[in-house]
Coordinates of C-alpha atoms and ligand atoms in Angstrom, one line a residue:
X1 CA 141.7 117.2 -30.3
X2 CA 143.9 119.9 -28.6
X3 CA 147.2 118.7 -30.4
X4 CA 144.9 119.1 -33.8
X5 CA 144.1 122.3 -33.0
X6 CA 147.8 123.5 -32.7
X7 CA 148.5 122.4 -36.3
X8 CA 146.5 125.8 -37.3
X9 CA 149.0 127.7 -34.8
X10 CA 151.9 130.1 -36.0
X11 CA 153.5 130.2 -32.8
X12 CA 157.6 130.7 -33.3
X13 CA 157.1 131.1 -36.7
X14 CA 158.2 134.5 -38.3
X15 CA 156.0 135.9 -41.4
X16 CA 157.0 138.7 -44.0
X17 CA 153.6 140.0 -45.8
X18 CA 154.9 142.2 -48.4
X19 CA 152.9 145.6 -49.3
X20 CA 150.6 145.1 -46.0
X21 CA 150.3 148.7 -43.9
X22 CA 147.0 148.7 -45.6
X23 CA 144.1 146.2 -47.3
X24 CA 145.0 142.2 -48.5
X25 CA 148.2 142.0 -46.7
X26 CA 147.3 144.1 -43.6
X27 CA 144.7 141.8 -42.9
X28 CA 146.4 138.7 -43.6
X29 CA 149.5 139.7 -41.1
X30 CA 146.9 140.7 -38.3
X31 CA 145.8 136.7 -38.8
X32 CA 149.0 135.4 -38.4
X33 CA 150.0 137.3 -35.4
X34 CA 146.7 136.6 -34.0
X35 CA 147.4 132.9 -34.6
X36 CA 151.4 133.6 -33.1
X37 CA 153.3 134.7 -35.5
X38 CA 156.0 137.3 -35.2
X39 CA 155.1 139.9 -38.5
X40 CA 157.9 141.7 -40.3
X41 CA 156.6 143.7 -43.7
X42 CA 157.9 146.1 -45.9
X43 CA 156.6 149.6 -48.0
X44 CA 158.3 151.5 -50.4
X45 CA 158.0 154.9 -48.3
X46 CA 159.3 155.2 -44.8
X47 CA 156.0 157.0 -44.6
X48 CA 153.5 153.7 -45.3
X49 CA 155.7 152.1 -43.0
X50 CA 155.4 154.1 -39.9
X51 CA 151.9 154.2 -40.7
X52 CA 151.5 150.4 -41.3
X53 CA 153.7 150.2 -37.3
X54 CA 151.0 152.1 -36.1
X55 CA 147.9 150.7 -37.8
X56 CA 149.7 147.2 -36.2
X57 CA 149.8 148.8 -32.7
X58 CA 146.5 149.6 -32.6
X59 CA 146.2 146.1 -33.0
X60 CA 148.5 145.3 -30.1
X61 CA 150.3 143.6 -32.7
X62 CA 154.6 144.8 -32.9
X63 CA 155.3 144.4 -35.9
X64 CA 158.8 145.4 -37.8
X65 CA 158.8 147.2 -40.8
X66 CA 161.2 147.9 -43.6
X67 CA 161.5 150.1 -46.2
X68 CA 162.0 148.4 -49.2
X69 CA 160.8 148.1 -53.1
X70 CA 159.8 144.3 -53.6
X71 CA 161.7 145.0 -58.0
X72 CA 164.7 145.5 -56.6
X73 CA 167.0 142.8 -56.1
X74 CA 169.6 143.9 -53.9
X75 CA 167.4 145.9 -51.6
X76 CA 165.7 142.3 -51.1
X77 CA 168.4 140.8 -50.2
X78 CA 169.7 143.4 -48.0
X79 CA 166.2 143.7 -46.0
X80 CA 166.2 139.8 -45.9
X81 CA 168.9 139.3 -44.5
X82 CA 168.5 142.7 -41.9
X83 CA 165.2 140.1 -40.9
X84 CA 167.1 137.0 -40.5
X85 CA 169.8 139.2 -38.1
X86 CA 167.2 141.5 -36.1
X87 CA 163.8 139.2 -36.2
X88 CA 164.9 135.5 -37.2
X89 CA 164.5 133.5 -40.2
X90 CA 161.8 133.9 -42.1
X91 CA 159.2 130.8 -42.2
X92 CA 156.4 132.4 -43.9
X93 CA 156.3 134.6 -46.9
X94 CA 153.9 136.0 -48.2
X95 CA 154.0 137.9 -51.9
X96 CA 150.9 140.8 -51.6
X97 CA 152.5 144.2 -52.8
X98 CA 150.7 144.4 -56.1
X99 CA 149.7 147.1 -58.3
X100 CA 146.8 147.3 -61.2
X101 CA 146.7 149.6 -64.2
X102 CA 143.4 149.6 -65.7
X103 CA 143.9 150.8 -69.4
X104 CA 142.7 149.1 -72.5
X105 CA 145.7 147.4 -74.1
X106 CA 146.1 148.9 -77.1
X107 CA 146.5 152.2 -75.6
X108 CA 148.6 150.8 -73.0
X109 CA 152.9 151.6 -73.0
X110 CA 155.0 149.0 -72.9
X111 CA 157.0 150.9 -69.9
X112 CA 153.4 150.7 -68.0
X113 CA 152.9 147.1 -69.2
X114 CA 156.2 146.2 -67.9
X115 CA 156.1 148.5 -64.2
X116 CA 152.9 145.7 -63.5
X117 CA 154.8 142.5 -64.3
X118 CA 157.6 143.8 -62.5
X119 CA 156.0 144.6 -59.2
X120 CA 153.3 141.9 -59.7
X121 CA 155.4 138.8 -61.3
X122 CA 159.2 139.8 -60.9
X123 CA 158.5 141.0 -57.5
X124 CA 157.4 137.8 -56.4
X125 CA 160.1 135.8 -57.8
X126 CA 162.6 138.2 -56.2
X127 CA 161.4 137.8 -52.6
X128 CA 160.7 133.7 -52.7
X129 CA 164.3 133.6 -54.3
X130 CA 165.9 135.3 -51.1
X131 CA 164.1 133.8 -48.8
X132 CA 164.3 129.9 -49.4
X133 CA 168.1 129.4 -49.3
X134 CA 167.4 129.5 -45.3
X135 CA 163.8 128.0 -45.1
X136 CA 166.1 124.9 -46.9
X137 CA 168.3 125.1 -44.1
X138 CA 166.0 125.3 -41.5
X139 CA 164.2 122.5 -42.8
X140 CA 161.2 124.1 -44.5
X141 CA 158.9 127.1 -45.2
X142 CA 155.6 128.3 -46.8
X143 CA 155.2 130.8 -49.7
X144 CA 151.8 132.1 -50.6
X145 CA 151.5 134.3 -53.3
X146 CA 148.0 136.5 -54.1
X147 CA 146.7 135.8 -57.5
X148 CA 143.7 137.0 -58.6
X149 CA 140.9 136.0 -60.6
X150 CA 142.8 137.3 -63.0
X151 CA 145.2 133.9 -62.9
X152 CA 142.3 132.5 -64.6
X153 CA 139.7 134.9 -66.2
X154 CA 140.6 138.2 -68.6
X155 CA 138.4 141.1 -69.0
X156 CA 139.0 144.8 -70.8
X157 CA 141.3 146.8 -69.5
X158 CA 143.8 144.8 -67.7
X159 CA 145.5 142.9 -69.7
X160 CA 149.6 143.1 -67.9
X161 CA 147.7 142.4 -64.8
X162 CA 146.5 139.5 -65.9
X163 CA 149.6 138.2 -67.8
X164 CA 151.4 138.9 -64.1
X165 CA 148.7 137.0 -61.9
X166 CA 148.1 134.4 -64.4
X167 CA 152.2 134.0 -64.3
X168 CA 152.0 134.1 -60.8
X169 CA 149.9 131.3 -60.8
X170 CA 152.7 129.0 -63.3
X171 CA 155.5 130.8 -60.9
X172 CA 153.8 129.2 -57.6
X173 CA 153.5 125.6 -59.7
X174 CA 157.1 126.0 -59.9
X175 CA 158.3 126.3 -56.6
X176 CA 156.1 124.0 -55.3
X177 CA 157.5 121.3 -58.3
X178 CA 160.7 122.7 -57.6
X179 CA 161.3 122.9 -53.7
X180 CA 158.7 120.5 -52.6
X181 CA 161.2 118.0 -51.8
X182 CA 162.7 120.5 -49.2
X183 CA 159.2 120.7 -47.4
X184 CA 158.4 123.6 -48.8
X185 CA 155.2 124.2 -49.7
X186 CA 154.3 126.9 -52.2
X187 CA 150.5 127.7 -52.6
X188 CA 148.4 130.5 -54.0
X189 CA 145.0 132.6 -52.9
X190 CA 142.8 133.9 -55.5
X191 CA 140.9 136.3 -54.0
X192 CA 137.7 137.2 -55.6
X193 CA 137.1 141.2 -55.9
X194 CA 137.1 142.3 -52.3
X195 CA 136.6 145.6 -51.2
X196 CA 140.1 147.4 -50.6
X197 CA 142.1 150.9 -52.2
X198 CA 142.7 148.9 -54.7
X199 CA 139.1 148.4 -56.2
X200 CA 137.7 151.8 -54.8
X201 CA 137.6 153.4 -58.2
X202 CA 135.1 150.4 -59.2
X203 CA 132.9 150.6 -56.5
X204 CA 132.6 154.4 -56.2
X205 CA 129.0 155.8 -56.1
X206 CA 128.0 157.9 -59.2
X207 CA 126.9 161.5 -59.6
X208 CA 123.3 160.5 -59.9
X209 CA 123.6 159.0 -56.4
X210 CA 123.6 155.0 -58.5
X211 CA 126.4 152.3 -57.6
X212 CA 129.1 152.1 -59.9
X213 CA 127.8 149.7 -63.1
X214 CA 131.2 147.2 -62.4
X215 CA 129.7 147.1 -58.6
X216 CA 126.5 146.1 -59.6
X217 CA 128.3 143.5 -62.4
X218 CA 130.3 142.1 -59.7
X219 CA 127.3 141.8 -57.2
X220 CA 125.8 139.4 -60.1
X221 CA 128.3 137.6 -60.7
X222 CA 129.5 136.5 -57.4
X223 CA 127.2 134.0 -55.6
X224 CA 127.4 135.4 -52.2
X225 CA 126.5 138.4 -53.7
X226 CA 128.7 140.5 -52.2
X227 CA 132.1 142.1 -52.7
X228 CA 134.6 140.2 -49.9
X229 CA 136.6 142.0 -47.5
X230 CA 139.9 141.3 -46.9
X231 CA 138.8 139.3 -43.4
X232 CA 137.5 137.1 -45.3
X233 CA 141.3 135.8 -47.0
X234 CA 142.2 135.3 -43.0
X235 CA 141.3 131.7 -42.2
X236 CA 142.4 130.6 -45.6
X237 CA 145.9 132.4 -45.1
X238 CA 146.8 131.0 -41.8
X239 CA 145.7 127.6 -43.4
X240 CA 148.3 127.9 -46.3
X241 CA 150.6 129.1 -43.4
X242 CA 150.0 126.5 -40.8
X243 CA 151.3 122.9 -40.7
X244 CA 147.5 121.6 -41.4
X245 CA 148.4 122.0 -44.8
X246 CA 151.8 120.3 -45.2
X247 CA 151.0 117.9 -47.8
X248 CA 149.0 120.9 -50.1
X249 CA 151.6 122.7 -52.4
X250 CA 151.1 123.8 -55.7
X251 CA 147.3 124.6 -55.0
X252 CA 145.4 127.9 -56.1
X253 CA 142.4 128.5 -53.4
X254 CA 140.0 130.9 -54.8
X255 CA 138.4 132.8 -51.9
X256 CA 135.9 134.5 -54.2
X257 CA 132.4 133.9 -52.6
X258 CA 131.8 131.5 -55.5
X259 CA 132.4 133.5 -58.9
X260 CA 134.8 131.0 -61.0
X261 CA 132.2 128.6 -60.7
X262 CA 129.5 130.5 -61.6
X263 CA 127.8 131.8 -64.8
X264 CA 126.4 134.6 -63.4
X265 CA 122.9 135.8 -63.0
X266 CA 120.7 135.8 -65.6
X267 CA 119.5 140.3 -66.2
X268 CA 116.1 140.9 -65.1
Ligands
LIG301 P1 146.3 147.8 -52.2 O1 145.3 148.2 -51.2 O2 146.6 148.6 -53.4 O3 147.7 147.4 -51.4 C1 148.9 147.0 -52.2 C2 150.1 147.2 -51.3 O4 151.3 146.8 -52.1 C3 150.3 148.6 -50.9 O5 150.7 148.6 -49.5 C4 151.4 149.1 -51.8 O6 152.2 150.1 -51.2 C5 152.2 147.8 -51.9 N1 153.2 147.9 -53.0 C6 153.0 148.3 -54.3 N2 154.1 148.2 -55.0 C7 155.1 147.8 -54.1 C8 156.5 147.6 -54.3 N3 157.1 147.8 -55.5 N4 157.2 147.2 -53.2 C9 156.6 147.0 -52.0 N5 155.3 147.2 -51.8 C10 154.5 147.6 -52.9 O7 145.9 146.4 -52.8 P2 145.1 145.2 -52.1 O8 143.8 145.2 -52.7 O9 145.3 145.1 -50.7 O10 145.9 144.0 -52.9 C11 146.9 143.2 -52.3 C12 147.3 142.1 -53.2 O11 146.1 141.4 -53.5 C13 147.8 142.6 -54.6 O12 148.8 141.7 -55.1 C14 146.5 142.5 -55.5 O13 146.8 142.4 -56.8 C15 145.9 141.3 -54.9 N6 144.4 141.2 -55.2 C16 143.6 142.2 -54.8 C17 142.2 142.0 -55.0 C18 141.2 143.0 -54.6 O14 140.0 142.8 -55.1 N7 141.5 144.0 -53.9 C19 141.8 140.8 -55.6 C20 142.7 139.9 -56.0 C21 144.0 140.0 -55.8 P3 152.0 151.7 -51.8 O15 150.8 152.2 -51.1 O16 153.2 152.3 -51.4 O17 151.8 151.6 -53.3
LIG302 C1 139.8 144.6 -61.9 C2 140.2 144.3 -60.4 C3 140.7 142.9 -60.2 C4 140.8 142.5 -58.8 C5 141.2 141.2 -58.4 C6 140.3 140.1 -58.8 O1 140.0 145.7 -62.3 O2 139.3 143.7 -62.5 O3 140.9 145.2 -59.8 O4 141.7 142.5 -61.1 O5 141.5 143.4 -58.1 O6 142.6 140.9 -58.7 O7 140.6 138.9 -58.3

Protein backbone atom coordinates (compact mmCIF):
# COMPACT_ATOMS: atom_id res chain seq x y z
CA UNK A 1 0.00 0.00 0.00
CA UNK A 2 2.86 2.44 0.90
CA UNK A 3 4.55 2.22 -2.66
CA UNK A 4 0.76 3.22 -4.00
CA UNK A 5 0.71 5.91 -1.98
CA UNK A 6 3.94 7.46 -3.38
CA UNK A 7 2.42 7.40 -6.97
CA UNK A 8 0.37 10.66 -5.62
CA UNK A 9 3.97 12.21 -4.52
CA UNK A 10 5.70 15.15 -6.40
CA UNK A 11 8.87 14.63 -4.68
CA UNK A 12 12.04 15.79 -7.26
CA UNK A 13 9.69 16.96 -9.51
CA UNK A 14 9.79 20.78 -10.41
CA UNK A 15 6.37 22.67 -11.27
CA UNK A 16 5.81 26.06 -12.99
CA UNK A 17 2.05 27.36 -12.18
CA UNK A 18 1.71 30.32 -14.33
CA UNK A 19 -0.25 33.54 -12.93
CA UNK A 20 -0.33 31.94 -9.28
CA UNK A 21 0.75 34.83 -6.35
CA UNK A 22 -2.92 34.86 -5.89
CA UNK A 23 -6.34 32.54 -6.38
CA UNK A 24 -6.45 29.08 -8.91
CA UNK A 25 -2.84 28.87 -9.29
CA UNK A 26 -1.67 29.96 -5.83
CA UNK A 27 -3.63 27.26 -4.50
CA UNK A 28 -2.74 24.64 -6.90
CA UNK A 29 1.31 25.37 -6.31
CA UNK A 30 0.76 25.30 -2.45
CA UNK A 31 -0.55 21.40 -3.40
CA UNK A 32 2.22 20.46 -5.13
CA UNK A 33 4.80 21.65 -2.82
CA UNK A 34 2.87 20.21 -0.10
CA UNK A 35 3.00 16.89 -2.01
CA UNK A 36 7.09 17.66 -2.87
CA UNK A 37 7.44 19.61 -5.46
CA UNK A 38 9.91 22.34 -6.01
CA UNK A 39 7.36 25.59 -7.35
CA UNK A 40 8.77 28.12 -9.72
CA UNK A 41 5.84 30.73 -11.15
CA UNK A 42 5.78 33.76 -12.91
CA UNK A 43 3.70 37.57 -12.81
CA UNK A 44 3.85 40.16 -15.09
CA UNK A 45 4.86 42.85 -12.36
CA UNK A 46 8.01 42.39 -10.22
CA UNK A 47 5.41 43.63 -7.71
CA UNK A 48 2.80 40.40 -7.83
CA UNK A 49 5.90 38.48 -7.73
CA UNK A 50 7.45 39.63 -4.49
CA UNK A 51 4.15 39.42 -3.25
CA UNK A 52 3.29 35.95 -4.53
CA UNK A 53 7.32 35.00 -2.69
CA UNK A 54 5.93 36.14 0.32
CA UNK A 55 2.30 34.81 0.21
CA UNK A 56 4.52 31.32 -0.45
CA UNK A 57 6.65 31.97 2.71
CA UNK A 58 4.07 32.29 4.84
CA UNK A 59 3.42 28.93 3.71
CA UNK A 60 6.90 27.73 4.47
CA UNK A 61 6.88 27.07 0.88
CA UNK A 62 10.32 28.76 -1.29
CA UNK A 63 9.25 29.23 -4.13
CA UNK A 64 11.09 31.11 -7.23
CA UNK A 65 9.51 33.60 -9.10
CA UNK A 66 9.89 35.36 -12.35
CA UNK A 67 8.81 38.20 -13.94
CA UNK A 68 7.43 37.37 -17.12
CA UNK A 69 4.21 37.92 -19.57
CA UNK A 70 2.96 34.27 -20.51
CA UNK A 71 2.05 36.35 -24.78
CA UNK A 72 5.34 36.85 -25.17
CA UNK A 73 7.45 34.43 -26.83
CA UNK A 74 10.91 35.29 -26.22
CA UNK A 75 10.39 36.26 -22.65
CA UNK A 76 9.13 32.50 -22.39
CA UNK A 77 11.82 31.15 -23.54
CA UNK A 78 14.29 33.29 -21.79
CA UNK A 79 12.52 32.62 -18.25
CA UNK A 80 12.40 28.87 -19.23
CA UNK A 81 15.42 28.32 -19.78
CA UNK A 82 16.64 30.84 -16.56
CA UNK A 83 14.39 27.73 -14.74
CA UNK A 84 16.04 24.85 -16.35
CA UNK A 85 19.72 26.64 -15.26
CA UNK A 86 18.83 28.01 -11.65
CA UNK A 87 15.84 25.46 -10.52
CA UNK A 88 16.00 22.31 -12.93
CA UNK A 89 13.92 21.07 -15.70
CA UNK A 90 10.67 21.61 -15.55
CA UNK A 91 8.30 18.35 -15.04
CA UNK A 92 5.09 20.01 -14.45
CA UNK A 93 3.39 22.85 -16.11
CA UNK A 94 0.76 24.17 -15.34
CA UNK A 95 -1.11 26.97 -17.84
CA UNK A 96 -3.35 29.27 -15.03
CA UNK A 97 -2.57 33.07 -15.89
CA UNK A 98 -5.90 33.94 -17.41
CA UNK A 99 -7.87 36.94 -17.81
CA UNK A 100 -11.94 37.45 -18.44
CA UNK A 101 -13.61 40.49 -20.05
CA UNK A 102 -17.15 40.44 -19.45
CA UNK A 103 -18.83 42.62 -22.29
CA UNK A 104 -21.64 41.66 -24.49
CA UNK A 105 -20.10 40.81 -27.92
CA UNK A 106 -21.37 43.02 -30.07
CA UNK A 107 -20.03 45.83 -28.17
CA UNK A 108 -16.90 44.13 -27.69
CA UNK A 109 -13.36 45.46 -29.79
CA UNK A 110 -11.68 43.18 -31.68
CA UNK A 111 -8.25 44.48 -29.93
CA UNK A 112 -10.18 43.38 -26.39
CA UNK A 113 -11.35 40.14 -28.14
CA UNK A 114 -8.06 39.42 -29.19
CA UNK A 115 -5.88 40.64 -25.56
CA UNK A 116 -8.29 37.39 -24.09
CA UNK A 117 -7.28 34.74 -26.60
CA UNK A 118 -3.93 35.83 -26.40
CA UNK A 119 -3.37 35.57 -22.70
CA UNK A 120 -5.93 32.77 -22.38
CA UNK A 121 -5.23 30.50 -25.65
CA UNK A 122 -1.84 31.79 -27.15
CA UNK A 123 -0.52 31.96 -23.81
CA UNK A 124 -0.86 28.48 -23.25
CA UNK A 125 0.48 27.35 -26.40
CA UNK A 126 3.58 29.47 -25.82
CA UNK A 127 4.53 28.05 -22.47
CA UNK A 128 3.71 24.07 -23.30
CA UNK A 129 5.82 24.86 -26.56
CA UNK A 130 9.01 25.77 -24.43
CA UNK A 131 8.78 23.59 -22.07
CA UNK A 132 8.41 20.05 -23.81
CA UNK A 133 11.56 19.97 -25.97
CA UNK A 134 13.26 19.00 -22.43
CA UNK A 135 10.31 17.05 -20.70
CA UNK A 136 11.10 14.79 -24.30
CA UNK A 137 14.53 14.57 -23.18
CA UNK A 138 14.11 13.82 -19.88
CA UNK A 139 11.70 11.24 -20.69
CA UNK A 140 8.36 12.81 -19.84
CA UNK A 141 6.22 15.55 -18.28
CA UNK A 142 2.65 16.67 -17.45
CA UNK A 143 0.84 19.78 -18.75
CA UNK A 144 -2.50 20.82 -17.24
CA UNK A 145 -4.16 23.63 -18.49
CA UNK A 146 -7.38 25.48 -16.59
CA UNK A 147 -10.44 25.49 -18.73
CA UNK A 148 -13.51 26.62 -17.64
CA UNK A 149 -16.93 25.74 -17.92
CA UNK A 150 -16.66 27.86 -20.48
CA UNK A 151 -14.72 24.89 -22.72
CA UNK A 152 -18.19 23.59 -22.86
CA UNK A 153 -21.12 26.05 -22.04
CA UNK A 154 -21.57 29.86 -23.41
CA UNK A 155 -23.47 32.53 -21.68
CA UNK A 156 -23.88 36.53 -22.36
CA UNK A 157 -21.12 38.47 -22.06
CA UNK A 158 -18.18 36.44 -22.59
CA UNK A 159 -17.97 35.27 -25.61
CA UNK A 160 -13.53 35.60 -26.46
CA UNK A 161 -13.44 33.86 -23.20
CA UNK A 162 -15.20 31.18 -24.19
CA UNK A 163 -13.70 30.84 -27.74
CA UNK A 164 -10.13 30.82 -25.68
CA UNK A 165 -11.22 28.08 -23.00
CA UNK A 166 -13.17 26.09 -25.36
CA UNK A 167 -9.76 26.28 -27.60
CA UNK A 168 -7.93 25.39 -24.74
CA UNK A 169 -9.84 22.44 -24.36
CA UNK A 170 -9.01 21.29 -28.57
CA UNK A 171 -5.29 22.71 -27.71
CA UNK A 172 -4.88 20.08 -24.64
CA UNK A 173 -6.46 17.16 -27.16
CA UNK A 174 -3.56 18.06 -29.20
CA UNK A 175 -0.77 17.65 -27.12
CA UNK A 176 -1.91 14.89 -25.63
CA UNK A 177 -2.58 13.24 -29.47
CA UNK A 178 0.54 14.79 -30.30
CA UNK A 179 3.21 13.99 -27.50
CA UNK A 180 1.60 11.10 -25.92
CA UNK A 181 4.02 8.85 -27.38
CA UNK A 182 6.81 10.78 -25.46
CA UNK A 183 4.98 10.02 -22.02
CA UNK A 184 3.63 13.09 -21.87
CA UNK A 185 0.55 13.48 -20.65
CA UNK A 186 -1.58 16.60 -21.35
CA UNK A 187 -4.82 16.96 -19.31
CA UNK A 188 -7.23 19.74 -18.47
CA UNK A 189 -9.31 21.01 -15.13
CA UNK A 190 -12.57 22.68 -15.62
CA UNK A 191 -13.23 24.41 -12.70
CA UNK A 192 -16.71 25.26 -11.96
CA UNK A 193 -17.20 29.09 -10.73
CA UNK A 194 -15.19 29.21 -7.55
CA UNK A 195 -14.74 31.98 -5.49
CA UNK A 196 -11.46 33.98 -6.40
CA UNK A 197 -10.57 38.00 -7.72
CA UNK A 198 -11.55 36.78 -10.66
CA UNK A 199 -15.40 36.29 -10.03
CA UNK A 200 -15.63 39.01 -7.16
CA UNK A 201 -17.54 41.36 -9.34
CA UNK A 202 -20.35 38.43 -9.56
CA UNK A 203 -20.56 37.69 -6.14
CA UNK A 204 -20.52 41.24 -4.68
CA UNK A 205 -23.35 42.02 -2.26
CA UNK A 206 -25.86 44.75 -3.45
CA UNK A 207 -26.79 48.19 -2.19
CA UNK A 208 -30.03 46.80 -0.66
CA UNK A 209 -27.84 44.55 1.41
CA UNK A 210 -29.18 41.25 -1.37
CA UNK A 211 -26.49 38.73 -3.01
CA UNK A 212 -25.56 39.53 -6.34
CA UNK A 213 -28.59 37.86 -8.81
CA UNK A 214 -25.47 35.75 -10.77
CA UNK A 215 -24.59 34.44 -7.00
CA UNK A 216 -27.85 33.34 -6.35
CA UNK A 217 -28.01 31.81 -10.29
CA UNK A 218 -24.86 29.98 -9.69
CA UNK A 219 -26.02 28.69 -6.13
CA UNK A 220 -29.00 27.00 -8.26
CA UNK A 221 -27.25 25.75 -10.62
CA UNK A 222 -24.53 23.97 -9.02
CA UNK A 223 -25.47 20.86 -7.06
CA UNK A 224 -23.42 21.28 -4.12
CA UNK A 225 -24.79 24.46 -3.92
CA UNK A 226 -22.10 26.39 -3.37
CA UNK A 227 -19.48 28.44 -5.12
CA UNK A 228 -15.88 26.20 -4.91
CA UNK A 229 -12.82 27.59 -3.58
CA UNK A 230 -9.82 27.14 -5.17
CA UNK A 231 -8.79 24.23 -2.37
CA UNK A 232 -11.03 22.39 -3.80
CA UNK A 233 -8.95 22.08 -7.58
CA UNK A 234 -5.97 20.74 -5.10
CA UNK A 235 -6.43 16.91 -5.01
CA UNK A 236 -7.43 16.88 -8.55
CA UNK A 237 -4.26 18.95 -9.60
CA UNK A 238 -1.67 16.87 -7.83
CA UNK A 239 -3.65 13.90 -9.52
CA UNK A 240 -3.14 15.28 -13.12
CA UNK A 241 0.48 15.96 -11.83
CA UNK A 242 1.37 12.69 -10.12
CA UNK A 243 2.25 9.44 -11.80
CA UNK A 244 -1.30 7.88 -10.58
CA UNK A 245 -2.44 9.27 -13.73
CA UNK A 246 0.10 8.20 -16.38
CA UNK A 247 -2.16 6.45 -18.63
CA UNK A 248 -4.99 9.61 -18.46
CA UNK A 249 -4.01 12.30 -21.18
CA UNK A 250 -6.22 14.12 -23.19
CA UNK A 251 -9.00 14.17 -20.32
CA UNK A 252 -10.97 17.41 -19.21
CA UNK A 253 -11.92 16.95 -15.24
CA UNK A 254 -14.61 19.26 -14.43
CA UNK A 255 -14.22 20.13 -10.63
CA UNK A 256 -17.56 22.01 -10.60
CA UNK A 257 -19.56 20.58 -7.63
CA UNK A 258 -21.79 18.93 -10.19
CA UNK A 259 -23.09 21.83 -12.69
CA UNK A 260 -22.36 20.34 -16.33
CA UNK A 261 -24.47 17.60 -15.31
CA UNK A 262 -27.13 19.33 -14.00
CA UNK A 263 -30.32 21.22 -15.24
CA UNK A 264 -30.51 23.35 -12.60
CA UNK A 265 -33.16 23.91 -9.91
CA UNK A 266 -36.38 24.27 -10.78
CA UNK A 267 -37.56 28.62 -9.32
CA UNK A 268 -39.75 28.44 -6.46
P1 LIG B 1 -7.21 35.56 -10.98
O1 LIG B 1 -7.53 35.57 -9.53
O2 LIG B 1 -7.60 36.71 -11.81
O3 LIG B 1 -5.67 35.20 -11.25
C1 LIG B 1 -5.14 35.12 -12.58
C2 LIG B 1 -3.66 35.22 -12.54
O4 LIG B 1 -3.12 35.23 -13.89
C3 LIG B 1 -3.17 36.50 -11.88
O5 LIG B 1 -2.09 36.21 -11.04
C4 LIG B 1 -2.74 37.35 -13.08
O6 LIG B 1 -1.77 38.32 -12.78
C5 LIG B 1 -2.17 36.28 -13.99
N1 LIG B 1 -1.99 36.77 -15.36
C6 LIG B 1 -2.90 37.43 -16.12
N2 LIG B 1 -2.37 37.72 -17.33
C7 LIG B 1 -1.09 37.25 -17.32
C8 LIG B 1 -0.04 37.24 -18.28
N3 LIG B 1 -0.17 37.80 -19.48
N4 LIG B 1 1.15 36.66 -17.95
C9 LIG B 1 1.30 36.12 -16.73
N5 LIG B 1 0.34 36.08 -15.77
C10 LIG B 1 -0.85 36.65 -16.07
O7 LIG B 1 -7.91 34.31 -11.62
P2 LIG B 1 -8.29 32.90 -11.01
O8 LIG B 1 -9.73 32.91 -10.74
O9 LIG B 1 -7.32 32.44 -9.98
O10 LIG B 1 -8.09 32.07 -12.36
C11 LIG B 1 -6.95 31.33 -12.69
C12 LIG B 1 -7.26 30.54 -13.94
O11 LIG B 1 -8.41 29.74 -13.73
C13 LIG B 1 -7.60 31.42 -15.15
O12 LIG B 1 -7.09 30.81 -16.32
C14 LIG B 1 -9.12 31.41 -15.17
O13 LIG B 1 -9.63 31.67 -16.43
C15 LIG B 1 -9.39 30.01 -14.72
N6 LIG B 1 -10.72 29.77 -14.16
C16 LIG B 1 -11.19 30.51 -13.11
C17 LIG B 1 -12.44 30.21 -12.59
C18 LIG B 1 -13.05 30.94 -11.43
O14 LIG B 1 -14.26 30.73 -11.18
N7 LIG B 1 -12.34 31.75 -10.71
C19 LIG B 1 -13.18 29.18 -13.15
C20 LIG B 1 -12.67 28.50 -14.24
C21 LIG B 1 -11.43 28.79 -14.73
P3 LIG B 1 -2.17 39.89 -12.65
O15 LIG B 1 -2.75 40.07 -11.33
O16 LIG B 1 -0.86 40.54 -12.85
O17 LIG B 1 -3.14 40.20 -13.76
C1 LIG C 1 -18.17 34.15 -15.90
C2 LIG C 1 -17.10 33.54 -15.05
C3 LIG C 1 -16.60 32.22 -15.60
C4 LIG C 1 -15.72 31.52 -14.60
C5 LIG C 1 -15.22 30.20 -14.94
C6 LIG C 1 -16.27 29.16 -15.01
O1 LIG C 1 -18.20 35.36 -16.02
O2 LIG C 1 -19.03 33.39 -16.38
O3 LIG C 1 -16.07 34.39 -14.74
O4 LIG C 1 -16.28 32.22 -16.90
O5 LIG C 1 -14.71 32.30 -14.15
O6 LIG C 1 -14.29 30.16 -15.98
O7 LIG C 1 -15.72 27.91 -15.14
Amino acid sequence: MGSFIEKFSLEGKVALVTGASYGIGFAIASAYAAAGATIVFNDIKQELVDKGIASYKEQGIEAHGYVCDVTDEDQVNEMVEKIEKEVGVIDILVNNAGIIKRIPMIEMSAKDFRQVIDIDLNGPFIVAKAVIPSMIKKGGGKIINICSMMSEFGRETVSAYAAAKGGLKMLTKNIASEYGEYNIQCNGIGPGYIATPQTAPLREIQPDGSRHPFDQFIIAKTPAARWGEAEDLQGPAVFLASSASDFVNGLILYVDGGIAAYIGKQPK
